[in-house]
JSON list of C-alpha atoms and ligand atoms in Angstrom, two decimals:
[
{"chain": "A", "resi": 1, "resn": "MET", "atom": "CA", "xyz": [-1.37, 38.09, -17.99]},
{"chain": "A", "resi": 2, "resn": "THR", "atom": "CA", "xyz": [-2.07, 39.51, -21.39]},
{"chain": "A", "resi": 3, "resn": "CYS", "atom": "CA", "xyz": [-0.84, 42.83, -22.74]},
{"chain": "A", "resi": 4, "resn": "LYS", "atom": "CA", "xyz": [-2.39, 45.41, -25.01]},
{"chain": "A", "resi": 5, "resn": "LYS", "atom": "CA", "xyz": [-0.80, 43.96, -28.10]},
{"chain": "A", "resi": 6, "resn": "CYS", "atom": "CA", "xyz": [-2.07, 40.42, -27.82]},
{"chain": "A", "resi": 7, "resn": "GLU", "atom": "CA", "xyz": [-5.42, 41.50, -26.43]},
{"chain": "A", "resi": 8, "resn": "GLU", "atom": "CA", "xyz": [-6.02, 43.57, -29.52]},
{"chain": "A", "resi": 9, "resn": "ALA", "atom": "CA", "xyz": [-4.74, 40.88, -31.84]},
{"chain": "A", "resi": 10, "resn": "VAL", "atom": "CA", "xyz": [-6.69, 38.01, -30.38]},
{"chain": "A", "resi": 11, "resn": "GLN", "atom": "CA", "xyz": [-9.83, 39.51, -28.88]},
{"chain": "A", "resi": 12, "resn": "PRO", "atom": "CA", "xyz": [-10.67, 36.26, -27.06]},
{"chain": "A", "resi": 13, "resn": "GLN", "atom": "CA", "xyz": [-13.69, 34.71, -28.63]},
{"chain": "A", "resi": 14, "resn": "ARG", "atom": "CA", "xyz": [-15.94, 31.70, -28.55]},
{"chain": "A", "resi": 15, "resn": "ILE", "atom": "CA", "xyz": [-16.15, 29.69, -31.74]},
{"chain": "A", "resi": 16, "resn": "LYS", "atom": "CA", "xyz": [-19.62, 28.45, -32.54]},
{"chain": "A", "resi": 17, "resn": "ARG", "atom": "CA", "xyz": [-19.84, 28.32, -36.31]},
{"chain": "A", "resi": 18, "resn": "PRO", "atom": "CA", "xyz": [-17.40, 27.69, -39.17]},
{"chain": "A", "resi": 19, "resn": "ASP", "atom": "CA", "xyz": [-17.43, 31.45, -39.82]},
{"chain": "A", "resi": 20, "resn": "ASP", "atom": "CA", "xyz": [-16.13, 32.07, -36.32]},
{"chain": "A", "resi": 21, "resn": "LEU", "atom": "CA", "xyz": [-13.35, 29.58, -36.85]},
{"chain": "A", "resi": 22, "resn": "SER", "atom": "CA", "xyz": [-12.33, 31.16, -40.16]},
{"chain": "A", "resi": 23, "resn": "ARG", "atom": "CA", "xyz": [-12.19, 34.54, -38.45]},
{"chain": "A", "resi": 24, "resn": "ALA", "atom": "CA", "xyz": [-10.11, 33.21, -35.56]},
{"chain": "A", "resi": 25, "resn": "ILE", "atom": "CA", "xyz": [-7.67, 31.51, -37.96]},
{"chain": "A", "resi": 26, "resn": "LEU", "atom": "CA", "xyz": [-7.29, 34.75, -39.88]},
{"chain": "A", "resi": 27, "resn": "ALA", "atom": "CA", "xyz": [-6.74, 36.72, -36.69]},
{"chain": "A", "resi": 28, "resn": "ALA", "atom": "CA", "xyz": [-4.03, 34.30, -35.60]},
{"chain": "A", "resi": 29, "resn": "ALA", "atom": "CA", "xyz": [-2.31, 34.33, -38.99]},
{"chain": "A", "resi": 30, "resn": "ASN", "atom": "CA", "xyz": [-2.40, 38.13, -39.04]},
{"chain": "A", "resi": 31, "resn": "ALA", "atom": "CA", "xyz": [-1.00, 38.37, -35.53]},
{"chain": "A", "resi": 32, "resn": "ILE", "atom": "CA", "xyz": [1.91, 36.13, -36.56]},
{"chain": "A", "resi": 33, "resn": "GLU", "atom": "CA", "xyz": [2.55, 38.23, -39.63]},
{"chain": "A", "resi": 34, "resn": "LEU", "atom": "CA", "xyz": [2.52, 41.41, -37.56]},
{"chain": "A", "resi": 35, "resn": "GLY", "atom": "CA", "xyz": [5.04, 39.92, -35.15]},
{"chain": "A", "resi": 36, "resn": "ILE", "atom": "CA", "xyz": [2.65, 39.94, -32.21]},
{"chain": "A", "resi": 37, "resn": "LEU", "atom": "CA", "xyz": [2.20, 36.21, -31.75]},
{"chain": "A", "resi": 38, "resn": "SER", "atom": "CA", "xyz": [4.62, 33.39, -32.25]},
{"chain": "A", "resi": 39, "resn": "TYR", "atom": "CA", "xyz": [3.32, 30.04, -33.38]},
{"chain": "A", "resi": 40, "resn": "GLU", "atom": "CA", "xyz": [4.21, 27.32, -30.88]},
{"chain": "A", "resi": 41, "resn": "GLY", "atom": "CA", "xyz": [2.79, 24.16, -32.41]},
{"chain": "A", "resi": 42, "resn": "ALA", "atom": "CA", "xyz": [-0.21, 21.89, -32.62]},
{"chain": "A", "resi": 43, "resn": "GLY", "atom": "CA", "xyz": [-1.82, 20.22, -29.62]},
{"chain": "A", "resi": 44, "resn": "ALA", "atom": "CA", "xyz": [-3.44, 16.81, -29.54]},
{"chain": "A", "resi": 45, "resn": "TRP", "atom": "CA", "xyz": [-5.36, 15.96, -32.71]},
{"chain": "A", "resi": 46, "resn": "GLY", "atom": "CA", "xyz": [-4.55, 19.32, -34.22]},
{"chain": "A", "resi": 47, "resn": "ASP", "atom": "CA", "xyz": [-3.20, 19.83, -37.71]},
{"chain": "A", "resi": 48, "resn": "PRO", "atom": "CA", "xyz": [-0.20, 22.06, -38.30]},
{"chain": "A", "resi": 49, "resn": "PHE", "atom": "CA", "xyz": [-1.36, 25.67, -38.38]},
{"chain": "A", "resi": 50, "resn": "GLN", "atom": "CA", "xyz": [0.39, 26.20, -41.69]},
{"chain": "A", "resi": 51, "resn": "SER", "atom": "CA", "xyz": [-2.00, 23.95, -43.59]},
{"chain": "A", "resi": 52, "resn": "ILE", "atom": "CA", "xyz": [-5.03, 25.44, -41.85]},
{"chain": "A", "resi": 53, "resn": "ALA", "atom": "CA", "xyz": [-4.00, 29.04, -42.43]},
{"chain": "A", "resi": 54, "resn": "ARG", "atom": "CA", "xyz": [-3.18, 28.30, -46.06]},
{"chain": "A", "resi": 55, "resn": "GLY", "atom": "CA", "xyz": [-6.83, 27.51, -46.64]},
{"chain": "A", "resi": 56, "resn": "ASP", "atom": "CA", "xyz": [-6.51, 23.76, -47.00]},
{"chain": "A", "resi": 57, "resn": "GLY", "atom": "CA", "xyz": [-9.43, 23.47, -44.61]},
{"chain": "A", "resi": 58, "resn": "TRP", "atom": "CA", "xyz": [-9.40, 21.81, -41.23]},
{"chain": "A", "resi": 59, "resn": "GLY", "atom": "CA", "xyz": [-9.87, 18.37, -39.78]},
{"chain": "A", "resi": 60, "resn": "ASP", "atom": "CA", "xyz": [-12.25, 17.25, -37.05]},
{"chain": "A", "resi": 61, "resn": "PHE", "atom": "CA", "xyz": [-10.15, 19.04, -34.47]},
{"chain": "A", "resi": 62, "resn": "VAL", "atom": "CA", "xyz": [-8.34, 22.32, -34.56]},
{"chain": "A", "resi": 63, "resn": "ASN", "atom": "CA", "xyz": [-5.85, 22.74, -31.76]},
{"chain": "A", "resi": 64, "resn": "ASN", "atom": "CA", "xyz": [-2.96, 25.16, -32.08]},
{"chain": "A", "resi": 65, "resn": "TYR", "atom": "CA", "xyz": [-0.88, 27.10, -29.59]},
{"chain": "A", "resi": 66, "resn": "PHE", "atom": "CA", "xyz": [0.57, 30.56, -29.85]},
{"chain": "A", "resi": 67, "resn": "SER", "atom": "CA", "xyz": [2.45, 32.84, -27.50]},
{"chain": "A", "resi": 68, "resn": "CYS", "atom": "CA", "xyz": [2.70, 36.60, -27.28]},
{"chain": "A", "resi": 69, "resn": "LEU", "atom": "CA", "xyz": [6.15, 37.91, -28.16]},
{"chain": "A", "resi": 70, "resn": "SER", "atom": "CA", "xyz": [5.70, 40.88, -25.81]},
{"chain": "A", "resi": 71, "resn": "CYS", "atom": "CA", "xyz": [4.31, 39.38, -22.63]},
{"chain": "A", "resi": 72, "resn": "GLY", "atom": "CA", "xyz": [4.71, 35.64, -23.09]},
{"chain": "A", "resi": 73, "resn": "GLN", "atom": "CA", "xyz": [1.02, 34.84, -22.69]},
{"chain": "A", "resi": 74, "resn": "TRP", "atom": "CA", "xyz": [-0.02, 31.58, -24.29]},
{"chain": "A", "resi": 75, "resn": "PHE", "atom": "CA", "xyz": [-3.07, 31.33, -26.51]},
{"chain": "A", "resi": 76, "resn": "ASN", "atom": "CA", "xyz": [-4.96, 28.28, -27.63]},
{"chain": "A", "resi": 77, "resn": "LEU", "atom": "CA", "xyz": [-7.04, 28.11, -30.75]},
{"chain": "A", "resi": 78, "resn": "GLN", "atom": "CA", "xyz": [-9.17, 25.03, -30.46]},
{"chain": "A", "resi": 79, "resn": "ALA", "atom": "CA", "xyz": [-12.38, 23.80, -31.95]},
{"chain": "A", "resi": 80, "resn": "GLU", "atom": "CA", "xyz": [-14.17, 20.52, -32.38]},
{"chain": "A", "resi": 81, "resn": "THR", "atom": "CA", "xyz": [-15.56, 20.78, -35.86]},
{"chain": "A", "resi": 82, "resn": "TYR", "atom": "CA", "xyz": [-16.91, 17.29, -36.43]},
{"chain": "A", "resi": 83, "resn": "HIS", "atom": "CA", "xyz": [-19.89, 17.59, -34.13]},
{"chain": "A", "resi": 84, "resn": "GLY", "atom": "CA", "xyz": [-19.81, 21.34, -34.34]},
{"chain": "A", "resi": 85, "resn": "SER", "atom": "CA", "xyz": [-19.60, 21.69, -30.61]},
{"chain": "A", "resi": 86, "resn": "GLY", "atom": "CA", "xyz": [-17.38, 24.69, -31.06]},
{"chain": "A", "resi": 87, "resn": "GLY", "atom": "CA", "xyz": [-14.31, 25.97, -29.36]},
{"chain": "A", "resi": 88, "resn": "ALA", "atom": "CA", "xyz": [-12.45, 29.14, -28.54]},
{"chain": "A", "resi": 89, "resn": "PHE", "atom": "CA", "xyz": [-9.47, 31.31, -29.24]},
{"chain": "A", "resi": 90, "resn": "GLU", "atom": "CA", "xyz": [-8.37, 32.41, -25.81]},
{"chain": "A", "resi": 91, "resn": "PRO", "atom": "CA", "xyz": [-5.51, 32.92, -23.37]},
{"chain": "A", "resi": 92, "resn": "VAL", "atom": "CA", "xyz": [-4.43, 29.77, -21.55]},
{"chain": "A", "resi": 93, "resn": "ARG", "atom": "CA", "xyz": [-1.74, 28.65, -19.16]},
{"chain": "A", "resi": 94, "resn": "GLU", "atom": "CA", "xyz": [1.09, 26.77, -20.76]},
{"chain": "A", "resi": 95, "resn": "PRO", "atom": "CA", "xyz": [-0.22, 23.70, -22.54]},
{"chain": "A", "resi": 96, "resn": "ALA", "atom": "CA", "xyz": [-0.47, 20.69, -20.25]},
{"chain": "A", "resi": 97, "resn": "GLU", "atom": "CA", "xyz": [-0.26, 18.39, -23.23]},
{"chain": "A", "resi": 98, "resn": "GLN", "atom": "CA", "xyz": [2.64, 17.60, -25.46]},
{"chain": "A", "resi": 99, "resn": "ILE", "atom": "CA", "xyz": [2.68, 19.90, -28.43]},
{"chain": "A", "resi": 100, "resn": "GLN", "atom": "CA", "xyz": [4.11, 19.16, -31.82]},
{"chain": "A", "resi": 101, "resn": "ARG", "atom": "CA", "xyz": [6.63, 21.80, -32.68]},
{"chain": "A", "resi": 102, "resn": "ASP", "atom": "CA", "xyz": [5.74, 22.13, -36.27]},
{"chain": "A", "resi": 103, "resn": "VAL", "atom": "CA", "xyz": [6.83, 25.35, -37.86]},
{"chain": "A", "resi": 104, "resn": "TYR", "atom": "CA", "xyz": [4.82, 28.18, -39.29]},
{"chain": "A", "resi": 105, "resn": "PRO", "atom": "CA", "xyz": [7.05, 29.91, -41.80]},
{"chain": "A", "resi": 106, "resn": "THR", "atom": "CA", "xyz": [7.00, 33.69, -41.66]},
{"chain": "B", "resi": 201, "resn": "ZN", "atom": "ZN1", "xyz": [0.86, 40.02, -24.85]}
]
């Protein structure tokens, strides 16, 4: 279940082009800054969100998890950038995979 806050912050979206990914990264960083989402860590192959959001660019895979501080809904920002097959920023169940609890300083 999502709530108004995270729905507005995330606006679940498909990622098809690098532009889309930049926008999704910005949306996630903004949502953290506004205290709507909490950063939970990087999933398999994903770089720490801190280095991505800082503008260092991204690797072949983007895979980061967030949760809503109001309703607890998890969100996954993931994209496969190497082949450009895209990805999404969308609500998910809790991650099935092990996530690295790297920290995003706020
Ligand atoms: Zn929420």
